[in-house]
Tab-separated table of C-alpha atoms in Angstrom:
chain	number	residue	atom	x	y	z
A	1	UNK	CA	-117.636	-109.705	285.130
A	2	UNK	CA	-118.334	-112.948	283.759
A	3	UNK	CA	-114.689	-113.597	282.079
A	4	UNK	CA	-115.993	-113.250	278.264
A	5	UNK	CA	-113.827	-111.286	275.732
A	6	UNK	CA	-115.707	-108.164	275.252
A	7	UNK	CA	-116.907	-107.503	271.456
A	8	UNK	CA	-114.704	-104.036	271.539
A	9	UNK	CA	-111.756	-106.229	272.431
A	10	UNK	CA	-112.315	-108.582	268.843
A	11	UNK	CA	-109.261	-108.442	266.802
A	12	UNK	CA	-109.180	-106.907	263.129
A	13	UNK	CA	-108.897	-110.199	261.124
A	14	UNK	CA	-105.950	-110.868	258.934
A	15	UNK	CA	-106.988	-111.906	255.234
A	16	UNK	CA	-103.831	-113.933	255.174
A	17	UNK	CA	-104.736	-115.606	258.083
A	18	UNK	CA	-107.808	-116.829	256.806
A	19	UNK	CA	-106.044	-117.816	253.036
A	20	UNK	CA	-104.770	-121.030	254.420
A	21	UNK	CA	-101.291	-120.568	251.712
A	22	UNK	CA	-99.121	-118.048	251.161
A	23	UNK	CA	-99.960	-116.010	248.962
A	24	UNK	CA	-98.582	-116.089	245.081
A	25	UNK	CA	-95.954	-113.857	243.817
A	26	UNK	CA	-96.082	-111.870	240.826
A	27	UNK	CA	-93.841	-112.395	238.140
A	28	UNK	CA	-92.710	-108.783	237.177
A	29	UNK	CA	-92.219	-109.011	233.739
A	30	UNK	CA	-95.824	-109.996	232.980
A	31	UNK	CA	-96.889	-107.297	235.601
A	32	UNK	CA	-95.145	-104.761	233.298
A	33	UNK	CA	-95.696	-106.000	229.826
A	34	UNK	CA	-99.232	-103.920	228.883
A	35	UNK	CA	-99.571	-101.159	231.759
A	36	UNK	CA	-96.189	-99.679	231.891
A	37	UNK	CA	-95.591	-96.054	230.094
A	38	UNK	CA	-99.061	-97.375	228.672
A	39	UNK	CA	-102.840	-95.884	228.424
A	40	UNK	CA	-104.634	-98.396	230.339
A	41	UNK	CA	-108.276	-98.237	231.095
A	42	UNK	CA	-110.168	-99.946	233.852
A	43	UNK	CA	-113.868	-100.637	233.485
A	44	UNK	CA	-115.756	-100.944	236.843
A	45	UNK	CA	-112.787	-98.667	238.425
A	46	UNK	CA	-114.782	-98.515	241.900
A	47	UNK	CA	-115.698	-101.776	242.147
A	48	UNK	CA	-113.620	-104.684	244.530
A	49	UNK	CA	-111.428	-106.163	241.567
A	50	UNK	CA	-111.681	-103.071	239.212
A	51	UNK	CA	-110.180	-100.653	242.325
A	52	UNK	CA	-107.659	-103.005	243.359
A	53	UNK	CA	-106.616	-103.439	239.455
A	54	UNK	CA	-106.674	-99.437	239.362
A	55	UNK	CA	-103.881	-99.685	242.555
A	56	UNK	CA	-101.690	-102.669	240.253
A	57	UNK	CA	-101.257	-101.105	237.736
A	58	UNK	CA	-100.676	-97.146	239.534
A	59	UNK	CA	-97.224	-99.546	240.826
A	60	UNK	CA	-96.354	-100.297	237.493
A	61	UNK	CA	-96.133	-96.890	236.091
A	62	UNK	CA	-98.391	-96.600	233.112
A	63	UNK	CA	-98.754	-92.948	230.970
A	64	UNK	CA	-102.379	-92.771	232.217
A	65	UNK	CA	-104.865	-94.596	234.289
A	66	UNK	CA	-107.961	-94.196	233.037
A	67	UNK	CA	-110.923	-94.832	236.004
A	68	UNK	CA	-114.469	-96.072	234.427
A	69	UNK	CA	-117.170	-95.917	236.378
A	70	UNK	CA	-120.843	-95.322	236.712
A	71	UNK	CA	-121.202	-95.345	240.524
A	72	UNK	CA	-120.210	-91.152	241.193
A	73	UNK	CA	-119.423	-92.059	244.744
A	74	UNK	CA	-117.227	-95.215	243.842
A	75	UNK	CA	-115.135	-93.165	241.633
A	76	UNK	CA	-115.186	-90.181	243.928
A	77	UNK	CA	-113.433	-92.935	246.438
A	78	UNK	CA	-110.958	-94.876	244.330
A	79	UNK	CA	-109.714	-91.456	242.449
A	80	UNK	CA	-109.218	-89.536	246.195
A	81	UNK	CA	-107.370	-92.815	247.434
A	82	UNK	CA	-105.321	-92.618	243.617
A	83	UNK	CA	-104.485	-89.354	242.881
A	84	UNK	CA	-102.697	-88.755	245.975
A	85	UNK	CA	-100.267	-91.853	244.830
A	86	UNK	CA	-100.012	-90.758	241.139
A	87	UNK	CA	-96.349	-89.840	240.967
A	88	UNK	CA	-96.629	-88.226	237.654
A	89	UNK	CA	-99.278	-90.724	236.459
A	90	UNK	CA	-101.897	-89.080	234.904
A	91	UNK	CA	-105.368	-90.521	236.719
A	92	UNK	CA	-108.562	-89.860	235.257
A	93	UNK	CA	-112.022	-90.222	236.686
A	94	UNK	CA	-114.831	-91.009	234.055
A	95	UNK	CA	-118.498	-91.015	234.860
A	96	UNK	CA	-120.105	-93.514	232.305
A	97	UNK	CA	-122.048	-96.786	231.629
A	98	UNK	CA	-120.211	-99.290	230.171
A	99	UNK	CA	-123.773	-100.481	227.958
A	100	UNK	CA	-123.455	-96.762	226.864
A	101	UNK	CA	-122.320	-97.531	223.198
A	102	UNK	CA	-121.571	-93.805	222.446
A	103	UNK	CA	-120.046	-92.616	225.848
A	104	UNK	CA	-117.531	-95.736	225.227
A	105	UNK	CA	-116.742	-95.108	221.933
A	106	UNK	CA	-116.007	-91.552	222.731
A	107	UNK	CA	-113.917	-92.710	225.780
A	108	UNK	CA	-111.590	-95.588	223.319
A	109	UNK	CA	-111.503	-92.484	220.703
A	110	UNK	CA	-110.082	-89.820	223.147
A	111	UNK	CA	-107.577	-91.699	224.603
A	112	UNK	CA	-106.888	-94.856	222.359
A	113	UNK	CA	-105.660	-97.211	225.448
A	114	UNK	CA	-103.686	-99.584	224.890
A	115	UNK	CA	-104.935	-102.186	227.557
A	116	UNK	CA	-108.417	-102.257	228.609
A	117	UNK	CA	-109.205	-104.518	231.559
A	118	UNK	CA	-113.059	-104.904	231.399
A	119	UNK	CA	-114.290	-105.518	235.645
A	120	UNK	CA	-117.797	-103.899	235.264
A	121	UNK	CA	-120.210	-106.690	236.024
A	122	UNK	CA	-123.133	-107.748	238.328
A	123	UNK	CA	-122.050	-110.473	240.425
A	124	UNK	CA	-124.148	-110.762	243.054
A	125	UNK	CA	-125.886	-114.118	242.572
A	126	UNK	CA	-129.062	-113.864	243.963
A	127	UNK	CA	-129.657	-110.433	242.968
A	128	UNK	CA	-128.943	-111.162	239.428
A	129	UNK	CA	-131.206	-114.081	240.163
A	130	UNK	CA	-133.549	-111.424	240.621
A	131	UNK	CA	-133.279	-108.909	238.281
A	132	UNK	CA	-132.174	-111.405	235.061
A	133	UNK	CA	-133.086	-109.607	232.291
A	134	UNK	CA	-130.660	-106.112	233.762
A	135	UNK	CA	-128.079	-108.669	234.444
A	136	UNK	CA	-128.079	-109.832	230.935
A	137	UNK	CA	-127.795	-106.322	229.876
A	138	UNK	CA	-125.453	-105.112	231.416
A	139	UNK	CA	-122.773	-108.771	231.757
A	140	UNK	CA	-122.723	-109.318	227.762
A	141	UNK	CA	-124.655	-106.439	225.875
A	142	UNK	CA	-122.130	-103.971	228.394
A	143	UNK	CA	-119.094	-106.656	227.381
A	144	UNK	CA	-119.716	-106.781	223.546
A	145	UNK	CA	-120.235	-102.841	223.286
A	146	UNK	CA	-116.991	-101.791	225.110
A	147	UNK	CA	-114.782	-105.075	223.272
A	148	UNK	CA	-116.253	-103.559	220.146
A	149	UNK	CA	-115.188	-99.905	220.633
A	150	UNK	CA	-112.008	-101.361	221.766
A	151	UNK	CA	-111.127	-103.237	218.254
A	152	UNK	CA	-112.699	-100.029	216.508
A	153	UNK	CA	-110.064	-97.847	218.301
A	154	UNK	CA	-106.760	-99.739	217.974
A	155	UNK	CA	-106.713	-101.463	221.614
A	156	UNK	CA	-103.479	-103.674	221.618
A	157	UNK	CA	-105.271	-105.829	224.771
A	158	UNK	CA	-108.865	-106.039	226.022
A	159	UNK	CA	-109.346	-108.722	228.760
A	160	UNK	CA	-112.703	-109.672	230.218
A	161	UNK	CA	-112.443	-110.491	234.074
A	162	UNK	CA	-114.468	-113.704	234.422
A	163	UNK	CA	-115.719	-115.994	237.246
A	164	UNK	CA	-115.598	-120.004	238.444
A	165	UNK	CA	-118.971	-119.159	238.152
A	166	UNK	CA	-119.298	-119.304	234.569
A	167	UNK	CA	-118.560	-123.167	234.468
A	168	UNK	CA	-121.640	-125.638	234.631
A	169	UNK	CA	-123.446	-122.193	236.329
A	170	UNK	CA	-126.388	-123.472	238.036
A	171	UNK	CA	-127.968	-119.333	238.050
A	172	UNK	CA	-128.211	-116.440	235.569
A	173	UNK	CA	-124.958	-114.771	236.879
A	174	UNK	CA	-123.008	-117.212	235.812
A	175	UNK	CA	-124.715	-118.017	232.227
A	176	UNK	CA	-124.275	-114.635	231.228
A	177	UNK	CA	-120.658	-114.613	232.472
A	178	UNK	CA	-119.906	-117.379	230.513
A	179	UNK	CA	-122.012	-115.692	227.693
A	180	UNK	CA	-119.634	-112.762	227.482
A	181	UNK	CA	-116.596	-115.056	227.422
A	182	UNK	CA	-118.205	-116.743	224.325
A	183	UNK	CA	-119.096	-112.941	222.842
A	184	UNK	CA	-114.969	-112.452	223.367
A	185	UNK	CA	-114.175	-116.116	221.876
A	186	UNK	CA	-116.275	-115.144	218.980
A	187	UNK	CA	-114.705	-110.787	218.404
A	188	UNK	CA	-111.279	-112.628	218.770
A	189	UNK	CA	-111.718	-115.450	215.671
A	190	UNK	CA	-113.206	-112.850	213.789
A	191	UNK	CA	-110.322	-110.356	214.848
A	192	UNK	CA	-108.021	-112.789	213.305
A	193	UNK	CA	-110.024	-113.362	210.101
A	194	UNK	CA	-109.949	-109.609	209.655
A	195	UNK	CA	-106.614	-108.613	210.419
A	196	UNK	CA	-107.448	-106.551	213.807
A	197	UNK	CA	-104.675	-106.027	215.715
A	198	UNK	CA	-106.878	-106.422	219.127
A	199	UNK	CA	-106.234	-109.505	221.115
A	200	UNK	CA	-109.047	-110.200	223.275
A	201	UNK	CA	-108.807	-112.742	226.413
A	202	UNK	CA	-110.633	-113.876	229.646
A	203	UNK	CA	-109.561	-114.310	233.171
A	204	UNK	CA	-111.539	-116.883	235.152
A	205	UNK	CA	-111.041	-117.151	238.738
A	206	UNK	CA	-112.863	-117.827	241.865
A	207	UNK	CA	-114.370	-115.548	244.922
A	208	UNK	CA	-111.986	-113.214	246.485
A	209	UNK	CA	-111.444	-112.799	250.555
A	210	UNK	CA	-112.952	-109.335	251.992
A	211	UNK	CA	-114.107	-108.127	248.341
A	212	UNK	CA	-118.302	-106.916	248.416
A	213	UNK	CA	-120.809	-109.275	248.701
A	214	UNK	CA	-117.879	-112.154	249.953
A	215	UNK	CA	-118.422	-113.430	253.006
A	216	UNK	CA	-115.683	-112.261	255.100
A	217	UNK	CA	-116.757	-108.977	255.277
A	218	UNK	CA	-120.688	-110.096	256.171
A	219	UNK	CA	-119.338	-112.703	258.563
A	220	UNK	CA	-116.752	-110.061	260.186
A	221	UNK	CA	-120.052	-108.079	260.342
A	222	UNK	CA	-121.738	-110.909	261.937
A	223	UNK	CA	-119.088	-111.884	264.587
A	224	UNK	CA	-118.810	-108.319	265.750
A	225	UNK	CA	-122.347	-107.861	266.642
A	226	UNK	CA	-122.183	-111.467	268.538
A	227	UNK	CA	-123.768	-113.609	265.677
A	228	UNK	CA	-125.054	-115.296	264.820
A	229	UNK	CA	-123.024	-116.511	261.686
A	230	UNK	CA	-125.919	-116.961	258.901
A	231	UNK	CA	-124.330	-120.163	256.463
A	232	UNK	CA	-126.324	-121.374	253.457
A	233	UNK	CA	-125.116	-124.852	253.720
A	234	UNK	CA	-122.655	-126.733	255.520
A	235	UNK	CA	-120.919	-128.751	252.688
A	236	UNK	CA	-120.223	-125.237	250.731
A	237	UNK	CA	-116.885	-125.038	249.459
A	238	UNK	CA	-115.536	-122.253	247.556
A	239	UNK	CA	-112.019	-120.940	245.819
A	240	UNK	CA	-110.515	-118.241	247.583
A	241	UNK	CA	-107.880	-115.163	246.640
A	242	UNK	CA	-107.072	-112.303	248.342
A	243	UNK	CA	-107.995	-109.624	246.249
A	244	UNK	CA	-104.044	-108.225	245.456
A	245	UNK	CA	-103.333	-111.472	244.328
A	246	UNK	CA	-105.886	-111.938	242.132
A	247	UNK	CA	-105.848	-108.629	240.577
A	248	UNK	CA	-101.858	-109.717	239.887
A	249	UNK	CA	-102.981	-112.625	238.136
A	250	UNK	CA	-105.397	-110.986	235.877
A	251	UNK	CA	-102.814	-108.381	235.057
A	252	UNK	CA	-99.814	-111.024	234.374
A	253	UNK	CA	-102.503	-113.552	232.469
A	254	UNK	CA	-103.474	-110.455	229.761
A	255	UNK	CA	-100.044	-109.964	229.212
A	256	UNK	CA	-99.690	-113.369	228.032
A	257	UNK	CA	-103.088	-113.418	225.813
A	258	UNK	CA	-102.739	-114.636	221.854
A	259	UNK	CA	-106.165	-114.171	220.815
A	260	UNK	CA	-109.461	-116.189	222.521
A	261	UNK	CA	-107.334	-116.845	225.472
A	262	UNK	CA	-109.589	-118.415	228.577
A	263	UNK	CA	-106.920	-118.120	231.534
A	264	UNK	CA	-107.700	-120.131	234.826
A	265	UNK	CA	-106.525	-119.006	237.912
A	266	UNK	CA	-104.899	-122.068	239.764
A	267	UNK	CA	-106.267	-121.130	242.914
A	268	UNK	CA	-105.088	-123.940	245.364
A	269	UNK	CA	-107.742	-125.976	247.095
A	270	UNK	CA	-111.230	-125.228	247.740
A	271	UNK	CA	-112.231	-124.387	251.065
A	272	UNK	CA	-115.223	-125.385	252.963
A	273	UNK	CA	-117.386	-122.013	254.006
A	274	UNK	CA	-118.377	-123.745	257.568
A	275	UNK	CA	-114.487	-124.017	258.298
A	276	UNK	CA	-114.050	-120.984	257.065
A	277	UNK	CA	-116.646	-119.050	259.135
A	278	UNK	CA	-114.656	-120.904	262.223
A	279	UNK	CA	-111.545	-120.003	261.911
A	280	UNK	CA	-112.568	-116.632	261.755
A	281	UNK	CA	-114.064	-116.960	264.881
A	282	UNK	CA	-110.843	-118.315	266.219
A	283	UNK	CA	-109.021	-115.538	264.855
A	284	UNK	CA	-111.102	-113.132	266.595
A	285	UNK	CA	-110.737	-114.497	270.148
A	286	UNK	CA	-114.047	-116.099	270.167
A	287	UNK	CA	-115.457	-119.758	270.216
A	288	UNK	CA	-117.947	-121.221	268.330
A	289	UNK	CA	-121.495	-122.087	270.164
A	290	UNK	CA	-122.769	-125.450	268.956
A	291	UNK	CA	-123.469	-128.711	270.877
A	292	UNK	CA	-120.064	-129.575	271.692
A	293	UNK	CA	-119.803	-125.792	273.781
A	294	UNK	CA	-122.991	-124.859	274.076
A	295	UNK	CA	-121.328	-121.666	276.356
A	296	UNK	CA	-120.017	-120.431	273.497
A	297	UNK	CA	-120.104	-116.848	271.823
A	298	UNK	CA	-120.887	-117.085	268.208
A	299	UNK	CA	-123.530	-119.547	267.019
A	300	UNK	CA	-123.378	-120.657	263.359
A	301	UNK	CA	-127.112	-120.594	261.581
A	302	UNK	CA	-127.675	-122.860	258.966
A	303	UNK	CA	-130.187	-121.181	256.528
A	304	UNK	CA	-130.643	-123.216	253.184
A	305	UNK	CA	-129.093	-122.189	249.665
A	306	UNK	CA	-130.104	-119.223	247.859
A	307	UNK	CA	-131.526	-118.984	244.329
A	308	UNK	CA	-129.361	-119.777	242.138
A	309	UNK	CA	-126.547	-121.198	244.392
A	310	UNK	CA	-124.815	-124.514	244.046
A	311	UNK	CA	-122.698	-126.579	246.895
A	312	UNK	CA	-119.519	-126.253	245.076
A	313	UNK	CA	-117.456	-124.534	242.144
A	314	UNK	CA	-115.373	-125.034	239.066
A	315	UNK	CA	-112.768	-123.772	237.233
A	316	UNK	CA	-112.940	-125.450	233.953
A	317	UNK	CA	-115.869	-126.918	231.467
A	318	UNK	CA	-112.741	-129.195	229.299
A	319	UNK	CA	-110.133	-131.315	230.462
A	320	UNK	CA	-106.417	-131.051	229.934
A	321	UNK	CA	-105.864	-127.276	230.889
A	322	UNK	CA	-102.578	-126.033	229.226
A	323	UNK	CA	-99.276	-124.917	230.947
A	324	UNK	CA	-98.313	-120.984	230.532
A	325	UNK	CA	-95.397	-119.410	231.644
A	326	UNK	CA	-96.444	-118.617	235.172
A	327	UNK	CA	-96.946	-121.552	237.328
A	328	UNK	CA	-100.659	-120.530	238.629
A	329	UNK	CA	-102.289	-119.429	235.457
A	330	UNK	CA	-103.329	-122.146	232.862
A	331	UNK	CA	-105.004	-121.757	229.632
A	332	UNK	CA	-108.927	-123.800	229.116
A	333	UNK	CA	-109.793	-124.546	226.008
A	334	UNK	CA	-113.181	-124.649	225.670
A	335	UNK	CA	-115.739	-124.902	222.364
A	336	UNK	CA	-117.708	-121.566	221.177
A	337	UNK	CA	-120.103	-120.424	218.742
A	338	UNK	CA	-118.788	-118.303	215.506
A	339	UNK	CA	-120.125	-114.734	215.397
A	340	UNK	CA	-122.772	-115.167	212.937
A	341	UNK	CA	-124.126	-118.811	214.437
A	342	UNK	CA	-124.109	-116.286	218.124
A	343	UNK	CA	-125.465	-112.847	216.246
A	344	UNK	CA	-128.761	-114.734	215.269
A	345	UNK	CA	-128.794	-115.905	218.821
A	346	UNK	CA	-128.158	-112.870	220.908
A	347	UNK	CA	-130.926	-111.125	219.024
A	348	UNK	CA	-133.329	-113.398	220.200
A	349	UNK	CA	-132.193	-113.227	223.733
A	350	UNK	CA	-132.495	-109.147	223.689
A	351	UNK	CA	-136.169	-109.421	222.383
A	352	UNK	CA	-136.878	-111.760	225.035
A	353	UNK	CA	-134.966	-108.923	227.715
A	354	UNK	CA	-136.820	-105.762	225.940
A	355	UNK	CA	-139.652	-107.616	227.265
A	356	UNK	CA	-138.736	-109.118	230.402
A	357	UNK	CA	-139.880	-112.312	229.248
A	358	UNK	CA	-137.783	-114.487	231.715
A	359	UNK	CA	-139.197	-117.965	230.942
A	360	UNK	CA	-138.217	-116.919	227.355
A	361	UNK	CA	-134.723	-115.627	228.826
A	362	UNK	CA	-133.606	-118.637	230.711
A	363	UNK	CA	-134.577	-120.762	227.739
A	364	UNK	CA	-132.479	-119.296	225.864
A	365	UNK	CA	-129.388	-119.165	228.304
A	366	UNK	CA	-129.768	-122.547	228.128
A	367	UNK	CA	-129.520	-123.002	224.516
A	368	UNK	CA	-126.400	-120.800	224.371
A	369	UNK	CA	-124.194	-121.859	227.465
A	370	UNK	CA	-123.119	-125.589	227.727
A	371	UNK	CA	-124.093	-126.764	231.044
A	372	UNK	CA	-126.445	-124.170	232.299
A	373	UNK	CA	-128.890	-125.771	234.570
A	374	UNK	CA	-131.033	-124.092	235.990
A	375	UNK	CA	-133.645	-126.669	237.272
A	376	UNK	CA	-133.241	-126.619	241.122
A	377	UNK	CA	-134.254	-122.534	240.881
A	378	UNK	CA	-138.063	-121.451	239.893
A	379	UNK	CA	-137.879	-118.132	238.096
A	380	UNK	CA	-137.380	-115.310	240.842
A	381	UNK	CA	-137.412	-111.883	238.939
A	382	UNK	CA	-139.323	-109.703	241.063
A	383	UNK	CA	-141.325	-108.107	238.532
A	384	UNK	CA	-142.490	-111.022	237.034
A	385	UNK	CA	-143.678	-112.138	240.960
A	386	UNK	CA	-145.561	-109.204	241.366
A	387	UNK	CA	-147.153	-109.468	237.764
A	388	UNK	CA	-148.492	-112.411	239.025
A	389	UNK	CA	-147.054	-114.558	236.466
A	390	UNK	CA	-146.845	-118.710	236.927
A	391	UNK	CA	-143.433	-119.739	238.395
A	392	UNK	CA	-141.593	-121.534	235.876
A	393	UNK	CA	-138.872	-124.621	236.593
């Protein structure tokens, strides 16, 4: 009646479209090197970049694909949408937590894999913001007990899948991502000192379009129900992948891994959220209501960061990232602590999580990850709130 596209009419949006680049290609010897006719195990199977590293590596033909995961109904998913495309591949669901040190161990005993690509994380921000002490648990105890049962079993390749988020990290999330990064750095000198045949390495890379908790799907969400389009801040940029690719570049990085490796996705140029939230407006047939069309369909709400959030991202903490082989991966260098300087360490932060002592817990993020600031974001764990506990800064 009026003239207005109808919300049923929206189109389905194209990640591509919304990427801004083409996306990169994969360079198929890397691809191949540790999955194919190999054991490979996948931790966080049912998760965005652990499920779309599960469908990788099914292309490249490995002996078996093992699927970790503690979610029942995640791995129910990814090993229906798998097992259908096996061709021959053995696929096998496991129900476990990765902080479960003798589940795990039983798991790298069983099957001795020879690649273990390690995806189980929380990376929600502000829930992790939230719930700190859990997401200390679970991002480096969880990291350091399955990298351990790896070099005790003979795994060939463990890589951690890291985030942007880990450098300068203004929230939890990203201290304890950079925290497990430093657990690897510190299992891989020592791996060399002892003779263990286990290289471990890191992937760091920024968010990925349509994967949970991005915004494309929440915004996609948002458009089709007429807005409005809820944006944290105007001036937010963020790197952007689409998941396939990423997963590809995690795959081919491990593959070139030495020993300590931190790998950094070169993942073209940041893009501003606000532009981005437009354009997929555009690309759904719709206009954007603000004061230059105030007739238009979707308005965009400006509603302040969230804890823990910061305007922009990084990729590196150095300078001088080194070439590799592949033209979009580069290898960081960046400075660690030795086991037994990060042993004493860690076993003061898990005293501090046994008690949900957050204060205590933040303090000594700090200490431990270069660059962790945390001073724009008050302490936010719920249970400490409703303890009644003063808010610390």
């Amino acid at each position: 009646a009026t003239g207005k596209v109808r919300m049923s009419d929206v189109q389905e949006l194209d990640i591509y479209d919304l990427l801004g680049r083409e996306p990169v290609s994969p360079n198929e010897a890397l691809l191949h090197m540790n999955t194919r006719n190999k054991i490979v195990l996948v931790t966080g199977a049912g998760g965005s970049i652990g499920s779309e590293l599960c469908r990788q590596i099914l292309k490249t033909k490995p002996k078996q694909l093992l699927l970790v995961e503690r979610s029942e109904f995640a791995l129910y998913q990814i090993y229906n949408e798998l097992q259908p495309l096996a061709g021959g591949v053995e696929v096998l669901p496991l129900l476990a937590s990765v902080a479960n040190k003798v589940r795990m161990n039983q798991i790298m005993h069983t099957w001795q894999p020879h690649t273990v690509y390690h995806a189980a994380a929380y990376k929600h921000v502000p829930l992790v913001e939230h719930n700190p002490a859990e997401g200390v648990r679970n991002n480096v105890w969880s990291t350091r007990v399955c990298a351990e049962a790896a070099q005790r079993h003979g795994v060939r390749n463990f890589v951690l899948i890291s985030t942007d988020k880990a450098v300068r990290p203004t929230n939890i999330m990203g201290a304890t991502k950079r925290l497990a990064e430093m657990v690897l750095q510190a299992l891989a000198e020592e791996a060399a000192a002892i003779g263990s045949t286990t290289c471990f390495s890191m992937v760091r890379f920024g968010n990925v379009l349509g994967s949970s908790g991005s915004v494309v799907p929440l915004f996609r969400q948002q458009i089709k129900k007429g807005g409005p389009i809820t944006l944290t801040d105007t001036e937010m940029t963020r790197y952007f992948m689409t998941i396939p690719e990423a997963a590809q570049l995690v795959i081919q990085a491990g593959a070139m891994g030495t020993g300590g490796d931190v790998f950094v996705l070169d993942m073209g140029q940041p893009v501003k959220i606000v532009d981005l939230a437009r354009r997929m407006v555009a690309l759904s047939g719709l206009t954007v209501q603000d004061e230059a069309n105030p007739q238009g369909d979707i308005a965009i709400e400006v509603t302040g960061l969230r804890p823990g959030e910061k305007l922009y991202e990084e990729l590196l903490i150095g300078d001088n990232p080194e070439k590799t082989q592949h033209t979009r991966i580069m290898k960081a260098h960046e400075q660690f602590l030795s086991l037994a300087e990060l042993e004493e360490k860690l076993q003061a932060l898990g005293a501090a999580i046994a008690t949900n002592d957050v204060p205590t817990i933040r303090g000594q993020l700090k200490e431990l990850v270069v660059g962790y600031d945390d001073s724009n974001c008050a302490v936010v764990d719920w249970v400490h709130m409703a303890q009644g506990r003063d808010a610390y800064t």
